[in-house]
Amino acid sequence: MSDDYGFIIITPDGFYNSWYLNNIDTSKMQWRSFFHYELYPYIKKRFNNNPDKTFITGLSMGGHGAINIFIDDTSKFKSAGSMSGVLSLHDTRLKNSDIIHVLGDYESNRELYSISSALERLNLIKGVDKTLVISCGYDDHLAQSSYNFHEKCKELGIDNVFIMSPGKHSWEYWIFALDMHLFHFSKILD
């Protein structure tokens, strides 16, 4: 796909459970800080990347991370995408298990889960002049989350390509969706 689209593709590991967030325990992984203060500057220096030709996307937890990182600083990217993304942390089935190791107990920290969610943070980029690419399979348990995100984008004047198609929360769908995202990014570039 890199050859087909002429893109350099960098895939930083989100590990199993980072959620691409800074852990509330500062002695643990601070993923978002790592991205902004170490990884992005390294990529910029190593590949001389141009923000007008730089895109970020991810799947599931990574879809949440990609959109959140884009919201942090839209000047770093031409566009961002999410494939089957957990765009509201309230929508994940893992809110009472895995993610508690990053943000703490769900019931006690609902407000933190809200302000850490891409959906809730969209207000920060209201009217941004960039296009997001959001996709999800009809049979994915996060389809409603993607739809809600799309609707909030419309409400806030944020352009987005919203694609619902057959598929589940699976690698079969994400291989299909990745090709769609790269296609749309190439068109946005043009």
PDB file of C-alpha atoms in Angstrom:
ATOM      1  CA  MET A   1       0.000   0.000   0.000  1.00  0.00           C
ATOM      2  CA  SER A   2       2.914   2.315   0.708  1.00  0.00           C
ATOM      3  CA  ASP A   3       4.191   1.754  -2.841  1.00  0.00           C
ATOM      4  CA  ASP A   4       0.703   2.051  -4.354  1.00  0.00           C
ATOM      5  CA  TYR A   5       0.022   5.438  -2.766  1.00  0.00           C
ATOM      6  CA  GLY A   6       3.583   6.749  -2.520  1.00  0.00           C
ATOM      7  CA  PHE A   7       3.232   7.291   1.230  1.00  0.00           C
ATOM      8  CA  ILE A   8       5.718   6.661   4.006  1.00  0.00           C
ATOM      9  CA  ILE A   9       3.687   4.719   6.554  1.00  0.00           C
ATOM     10  CA  ILE A  10       4.754   4.803  10.197  1.00  0.00           C
ATOM     11  CA  THR A  11       2.925   2.574  12.663  1.00  0.00           C
ATOM     12  CA  PRO A  12       3.877   3.320  16.277  1.00  0.00           C
ATOM     13  CA  ASP A  13       2.826   0.634  18.728  1.00  0.00           C
ATOM     14  CA  GLY A  14      -0.029   1.565  21.015  1.00  0.00           C
ATOM     15  CA  PHE A  15       0.660  -1.616  22.956  1.00  0.00           C
ATOM     16  CA  TYR A  16      -2.316  -3.578  24.110  1.00  0.00           C
ATOM     17  CA  ASN A  17      -3.796  -0.993  26.405  1.00  0.00           C
ATOM     18  CA  SER A  18      -2.265   2.496  26.128  1.00  0.00           C
ATOM     19  CA  TRP A  19      -5.329   4.084  24.534  1.00  0.00           C
ATOM     20  CA  TYR A  20      -2.781   6.582  23.161  1.00  0.00           C
ATOM     21  CA  LEU A  21      -3.304   8.597  26.353  1.00  0.00           C
ATOM     22  CA  ASN A  22      -1.119   9.690  29.221  1.00  0.00           C
ATOM     23  CA  ASN A  23      -1.684   7.325  32.127  1.00  0.00           C
ATOM     24  CA  ILE A  24      -3.091   9.032  35.232  1.00  0.00           C
ATOM     25  CA  ASP A  25      -0.205   7.405  37.116  1.00  0.00           C
ATOM     26  CA  THR A  26       2.738   9.527  35.920  1.00  0.00           C
ATOM     27  CA  SER A  27       5.168   6.677  36.687  1.00  0.00           C
ATOM     28  CA  LYS A  28       3.459   4.688  33.897  1.00  0.00           C
ATOM     29  CA  MET A  29       3.284   5.203  30.137  1.00  0.00           C
ATOM     30  CA  GLN A  30       2.719   8.767  28.981  1.00  0.00           C
ATOM     31  CA  TRP A  31       1.895   7.852  25.376  1.00  0.00           C
ATOM     32  CA  ARG A  32       0.507  11.189  24.228  1.00  0.00           C
ATOM     33  CA  SER A  33       3.513  13.104  25.583  1.00  0.00           C
ATOM     34  CA  PHE A  34       5.835  10.565  23.930  1.00  0.00           C
ATOM     35  CA  PHE A  35       4.145  11.176  20.583  1.00  0.00           C
ATOM     36  CA  HIS A  36       4.243  14.967  20.698  1.00  0.00           C
ATOM     37  CA  TYR A  37       7.647  15.480  22.329  1.00  0.00           C
ATOM     38  CA  GLU A  38       9.681  12.536  21.043  1.00  0.00           C
ATOM     39  CA  LEU A  39       8.155  10.587  18.156  1.00  0.00           C
ATOM     40  CA  TYR A  40       6.721  13.421  16.050  1.00  0.00           C
ATOM     41  CA  PRO A  41       9.911  15.541  16.281  1.00  0.00           C
ATOM     42  CA  TYR A  42      11.951  12.459  15.351  1.00  0.00           C
ATOM     43  CA  ILE A  43       9.723  11.723  12.337  1.00  0.00           C
ATOM     44  CA  LYS A  44       9.877  15.364  11.263  1.00  0.00           C
ATOM     45  CA  LYS A  45      13.678  15.363  11.455  1.00  0.00           C
ATOM     46  CA  ARG A  46      14.242  11.857  10.023  1.00  0.00           C
ATOM     47  CA  PHE A  47      11.795  12.095   7.102  1.00  0.00           C
ATOM     48  CA  ASN A  48      11.587  15.872   6.714  1.00  0.00           C
ATOM     49  CA  ASN A  49       7.827  15.474   6.726  1.00  0.00           C
ATOM     50  CA  ASN A  50       5.600  18.272   5.589  1.00  0.00           C
ATOM     51  CA  PRO A  51       2.393  18.683   7.661  1.00  0.00           C
ATOM     52  CA  ASP A  52       0.516  19.425   4.425  1.00  0.00           C
ATOM     53  CA  LYS A  53       1.350  15.880   3.318  1.00  0.00           C
ATOM     54  CA  THR A  54       1.036  14.128   6.686  1.00  0.00           C
ATOM     55  CA  PHE A  55      -1.973  12.046   7.746  1.00  0.00           C
ATOM     56  CA  ILE A  56      -2.817  10.090  10.871  1.00  0.00           C
ATOM     57  CA  THR A  57      -5.271   7.222  11.156  1.00  0.00           C
ATOM     58  CA  GLY A  58      -5.811   4.170  13.299  1.00  0.00           C
ATOM     59  CA  LEU A  59      -8.162   1.345  14.091  1.00  0.00           C
ATOM     60  CA  SER A  60     -10.231   0.666  17.199  1.00  0.00           C
ATOM     61  CA  MET A  61      -8.221   2.050  20.145  1.00  0.00           C
ATOM     62  CA  GLY A  62      -5.861   3.540  17.539  1.00  0.00           C
ATOM     63  CA  GLY A  63      -8.765   5.289  15.804  1.00  0.00           C
ATOM     64  CA  HIS A  64      -9.450   7.025  19.097  1.00  0.00           C
ATOM     65  CA  GLY A  65      -5.752   7.847  19.436  1.00  0.00           C
ATOM     66  CA  ALA A  66      -5.366   9.182  15.894  1.00  0.00           C
ATOM     67  CA  ILE A  67      -8.309  11.557  16.198  1.00  0.00           C
ATOM     68  CA  ASN A  68      -7.244  12.730  19.656  1.00  0.00           C
ATOM     69  CA  ILE A  69      -3.669  13.389  18.513  1.00  0.00           C
ATOM     70  CA  PHE A  70      -5.040  15.311  15.521  1.00  0.00           C
ATOM     71  CA  ILE A  71      -7.247  17.386  17.831  1.00  0.00           C
ATOM     72  CA  ASP A  72      -4.211  18.165  20.017  1.00  0.00           C
ATOM     73  CA  ASP A  73      -2.546  20.007  17.134  1.00  0.00           C
ATOM     74  CA  THR A  74      -4.231  20.088  13.729  1.00  0.00           C
ATOM     75  CA  SER A  75      -1.243  21.965  12.259  1.00  0.00           C
ATOM     76  CA  LYS A  76       0.771  18.711  12.293  1.00  0.00           C
ATOM     77  CA  PHE A  77      -1.532  16.922   9.837  1.00  0.00           C
ATOM     78  CA  LYS A  78      -3.405  17.435   6.574  1.00  0.00           C
ATOM     79  CA  SER A  79      -6.135  15.054   7.746  1.00  0.00           C
ATOM     80  CA  ALA A  80      -6.949  12.320  10.247  1.00  0.00           C
ATOM     81  CA  GLY A  81      -8.983   9.147  10.204  1.00  0.00           C
ATOM     82  CA  SER A  82     -10.557   6.501  12.349  1.00  0.00           C
ATOM     83  CA  MET A  83     -11.432   2.926  11.404  1.00  0.00           C
ATOM     84  CA  SER A  84     -13.896   1.336  13.839  1.00  0.00           C
ATOM     85  CA  GLY A  85     -12.682   3.845  16.391  1.00  0.00           C
ATOM     86  CA  VAL A  86     -13.649   4.027  20.027  1.00  0.00           C
ATOM     87  CA  LEU A  87     -14.531   7.676  19.526  1.00  0.00           C
ATOM     88  CA  SER A  88     -16.280   7.920  22.879  1.00  0.00           C
ATOM     89  CA  LEU A  89     -14.629   6.070  25.742  1.00  0.00           C
ATOM     90  CA  HIS A  90     -18.095   5.590  27.220  1.00  0.00           C
ATOM     91  CA  ASP A  91     -18.839   3.259  24.271  1.00  0.00           C
ATOM     92  CA  THR A  92     -16.038   0.759  24.808  1.00  0.00           C
ATOM     93  CA  ARG A  93     -16.795  -2.647  26.253  1.00  0.00           C
ATOM     94  CA  LEU A  94     -13.453  -2.341  28.062  1.00  0.00           C
ATOM     95  CA  LYS A  95     -14.363   0.663  30.243  1.00  0.00           C
ATOM     96  CA  ASN A  96     -14.717  -1.531  33.320  1.00  0.00           C
ATOM     97  CA  SER A  97     -11.673  -3.687  32.614  1.00  0.00           C
ATOM     98  CA  ASP A  98      -8.683  -2.747  30.445  1.00  0.00           C
ATOM     99  CA  ILE A  99      -8.927   1.039  30.284  1.00  0.00           C
ATOM    100  CA  ILE A 100      -9.153   1.346  34.076  1.00  0.00           C
ATOM    101  CA  HIS A 101      -5.394   0.689  34.081  1.00  0.00           C
ATOM    102  CA  VAL A 102      -4.943   3.976  32.197  1.00  0.00           C
ATOM    103  CA  LEU A 103      -7.723   6.291  33.428  1.00  0.00           C
ATOM    104  CA  GLY A 104      -8.760   4.656  36.690  1.00  0.00           C
ATOM    105  CA  ASP A 105     -12.111   3.274  37.768  1.00  0.00           C
ATOM    106  CA  TYR A 106     -14.830   4.134  35.261  1.00  0.00           C
ATOM    107  CA  GLU A 107     -17.588   4.978  37.739  1.00  0.00           C
ATOM    108  CA  SER A 108     -15.323   7.244  39.810  1.00  0.00           C
ATOM    109  CA  ASN A 109     -13.753   8.950  36.788  1.00  0.00           C
ATOM    110  CA  ARG A 110     -16.610   9.399  34.307  1.00  0.00           C
ATOM    111  CA  GLU A 111     -15.672  13.053  33.744  1.00  0.00           C
ATOM    112  CA  LEU A 112     -12.072  12.068  32.918  1.00  0.00           C
ATOM    113  CA  TYR A 113     -13.396   9.478  30.443  1.00  0.00           C
ATOM    114  CA  SER A 114     -15.518  12.214  28.858  1.00  0.00           C
ATOM    115  CA  ILE A 115     -12.777  14.829  28.514  1.00  0.00           C
ATOM    116  CA  SER A 116     -10.391  12.154  27.188  1.00  0.00           C
ATOM    117  CA  SER A 117     -12.837  11.077  24.455  1.00  0.00           C
ATOM    118  CA  ALA A 118     -12.335  12.260  20.873  1.00  0.00           C
ATOM    119  CA  LEU A 119     -16.088  12.882  20.587  1.00  0.00           C
ATOM    120  CA  GLU A 120     -16.104  15.291  23.527  1.00  0.00           C
ATOM    121  CA  ARG A 121     -12.910  17.039  22.385  1.00  0.00           C
ATOM    122  CA  LEU A 122     -14.273  17.854  18.903  1.00  0.00           C
ATOM    123  CA  ASN A 123     -15.404  21.260  20.183  1.00  0.00           C
ATOM    124  CA  LEU A 124     -11.712  22.224  20.344  1.00  0.00           C
ATOM    125  CA  ILE A 125     -11.492  22.176  16.541  1.00  0.00           C
ATOM    126  CA  LYS A 126     -14.916  23.536  15.646  1.00  0.00           C
ATOM    127  CA  GLY A 127     -14.897  24.740  12.040  1.00  0.00           C
ATOM    128  CA  VAL A 128     -11.354  23.497  11.303  1.00  0.00           C
ATOM    129  CA  ASP A 129     -10.624  23.623   7.578  1.00  0.00           C
ATOM    130  CA  LYS A 130      -9.565  19.988   7.270  1.00  0.00           C
ATOM    131  CA  THR A 131     -11.423  16.805   6.368  1.00  0.00           C
ATOM    132  CA  LEU A 132     -11.628  13.743   8.624  1.00  0.00           C
ATOM    133  CA  VAL A 133     -12.151  10.203   7.304  1.00  0.00           C
ATOM    134  CA  ILE A 134     -14.360   8.068   9.563  1.00  0.00           C
ATOM    135  CA  SER A 135     -15.280   4.498   8.705  1.00  0.00           C
ATOM    136  CA  CYS A 136     -16.896   1.564  10.448  1.00  0.00           C
ATOM    137  CA  GLY A 137     -18.599  -1.699   9.607  1.00  0.00           C
ATOM    138  CA  TYR A 138     -22.359  -2.007  10.024  1.00  0.00           C
ATOM    139  CA  ASP A 139     -21.964  -5.015  12.296  1.00  0.00           C
ATOM    140  CA  ASP A 140     -19.256  -3.465  14.462  1.00  0.00           C
ATOM    141  CA  HIS A 141     -20.267  -2.845  18.080  1.00  0.00           C
ATOM    142  CA  LEU A 142     -18.775   0.672  17.639  1.00  0.00           C
ATOM    143  CA  ALA A 143     -20.881   1.625  14.604  1.00  0.00           C
ATOM    144  CA  GLN A 144     -23.078   3.925  16.709  1.00  0.00           C
ATOM    145  CA  SER A 145     -19.982   5.610  18.165  1.00  0.00           C
ATOM    146  CA  SER A 146     -18.734   6.398  14.643  1.00  0.00           C
ATOM    147  CA  TYR A 147     -22.160   7.654  13.598  1.00  0.00           C
ATOM    148  CA  ASN A 148     -22.405   9.912  16.667  1.00  0.00           C
ATOM    149  CA  PHE A 149     -18.965  11.305  15.891  1.00  0.00           C
ATOM    150  CA  HIS A 150     -19.981  12.010  12.283  1.00  0.00           C
ATOM    151  CA  GLU A 151     -23.133  13.815  13.446  1.00  0.00           C
ATOM    152  CA  LYS A 152     -21.169  15.963  15.898  1.00  0.00           C
ATOM    153  CA  CYS A 153     -18.703  16.835  13.113  1.00  0.00           C
ATOM    154  CA  LYS A 154     -21.623  18.060  10.992  1.00  0.00           C
ATOM    155  CA  GLU A 155     -22.998  20.067  13.907  1.00  0.00           C
ATOM    156  CA  LEU A 156     -19.592  21.736  14.476  1.00  0.00           C
ATOM    157  CA  GLY A 157     -18.863  22.407  10.796  1.00  0.00           C
ATOM    158  CA  ILE A 158     -16.053  19.855  10.560  1.00  0.00           C
ATOM    159  CA  ASP A 159     -15.865  18.248   7.119  1.00  0.00           C
ATOM    160  CA  ASN A 160     -15.771  14.479   7.223  1.00  0.00           C
ATOM    161  CA  VAL A 161     -15.976  11.571   4.872  1.00  0.00           C
ATOM    162  CA  PHE A 162     -18.179   9.066   6.675  1.00  0.00           C
ATOM    163  CA  ILE A 163     -18.183   5.515   5.373  1.00  0.00           C
ATOM    164  CA  MET A 164     -20.385   2.726   6.705  1.00  0.00           C
ATOM    165  CA  SER A 165     -19.978  -0.572   4.924  1.00  0.00           C
ATOM    166  CA  PRO A 166     -20.348  -4.275   5.586  1.00  0.00           C
ATOM    167  CA  GLY A 167     -17.947  -5.443   8.255  1.00  0.00           C
ATOM    168  CA  LYS A 168     -17.250  -6.294  11.854  1.00  0.00           C
ATOM    169  CA  HIS A 169     -14.552  -5.311  14.353  1.00  0.00           C
ATOM    170  CA  SER A 170     -11.990  -7.486  12.570  1.00  0.00           C
ATOM    171  CA  TRP A 171      -8.767  -7.495  10.581  1.00  0.00           C
ATOM    172  CA  GLU A 172     -10.735  -8.449   7.474  1.00  0.00           C
ATOM    173  CA  TYR A 173     -12.619  -5.156   7.730  1.00  0.00           C
ATOM    174  CA  TRP A 174      -9.553  -3.068   8.692  1.00  0.00           C
ATOM    175  CA  ILE A 175      -7.518  -4.236   5.683  1.00  0.00           C
ATOM    176  CA  PHE A 176     -10.436  -3.104   3.504  1.00  0.00           C
ATOM    177  CA  ALA A 177     -10.835   0.154   5.467  1.00  0.00           C
ATOM    178  CA  LEU A 178      -7.127   1.008   5.370  1.00  0.00           C
ATOM    179  CA  ASP A 179      -7.169   0.966   1.582  1.00  0.00           C
ATOM    180  CA  MET A 180     -10.219   3.310   1.670  1.00  0.00           C
ATOM    181  CA  HIS A 181      -8.466   5.683   4.068  1.00  0.00           C
ATOM    182  CA  LEU A 182      -5.317   5.829   1.970  1.00  0.00           C
ATOM    183  CA  PHE A 183      -7.426   6.403  -1.150  1.00  0.00           C
ATOM    184  CA  HIS A 184      -9.267   9.308   0.504  1.00  0.00           C
ATOM    185  CA  PHE A 185      -6.037  10.752   1.880  1.00  0.00           C
ATOM    186  CA  SER A 186      -4.542  10.664  -1.621  1.00  0.00           C
ATOM    187  CA  LYS A 187      -7.603  12.543  -2.929  1.00  0.00           C
ATOM    188  CA  ILE A 188      -7.374  15.091  -0.102  1.00  0.00           C
ATOM    189  CA  LEU A 189      -3.734  15.593  -1.082  1.00  0.00           C
ATOM    190  CA  ASP A 190      -4.798  16.295  -4.676  1.00  0.00           C
TER     191      ASP A 190
END
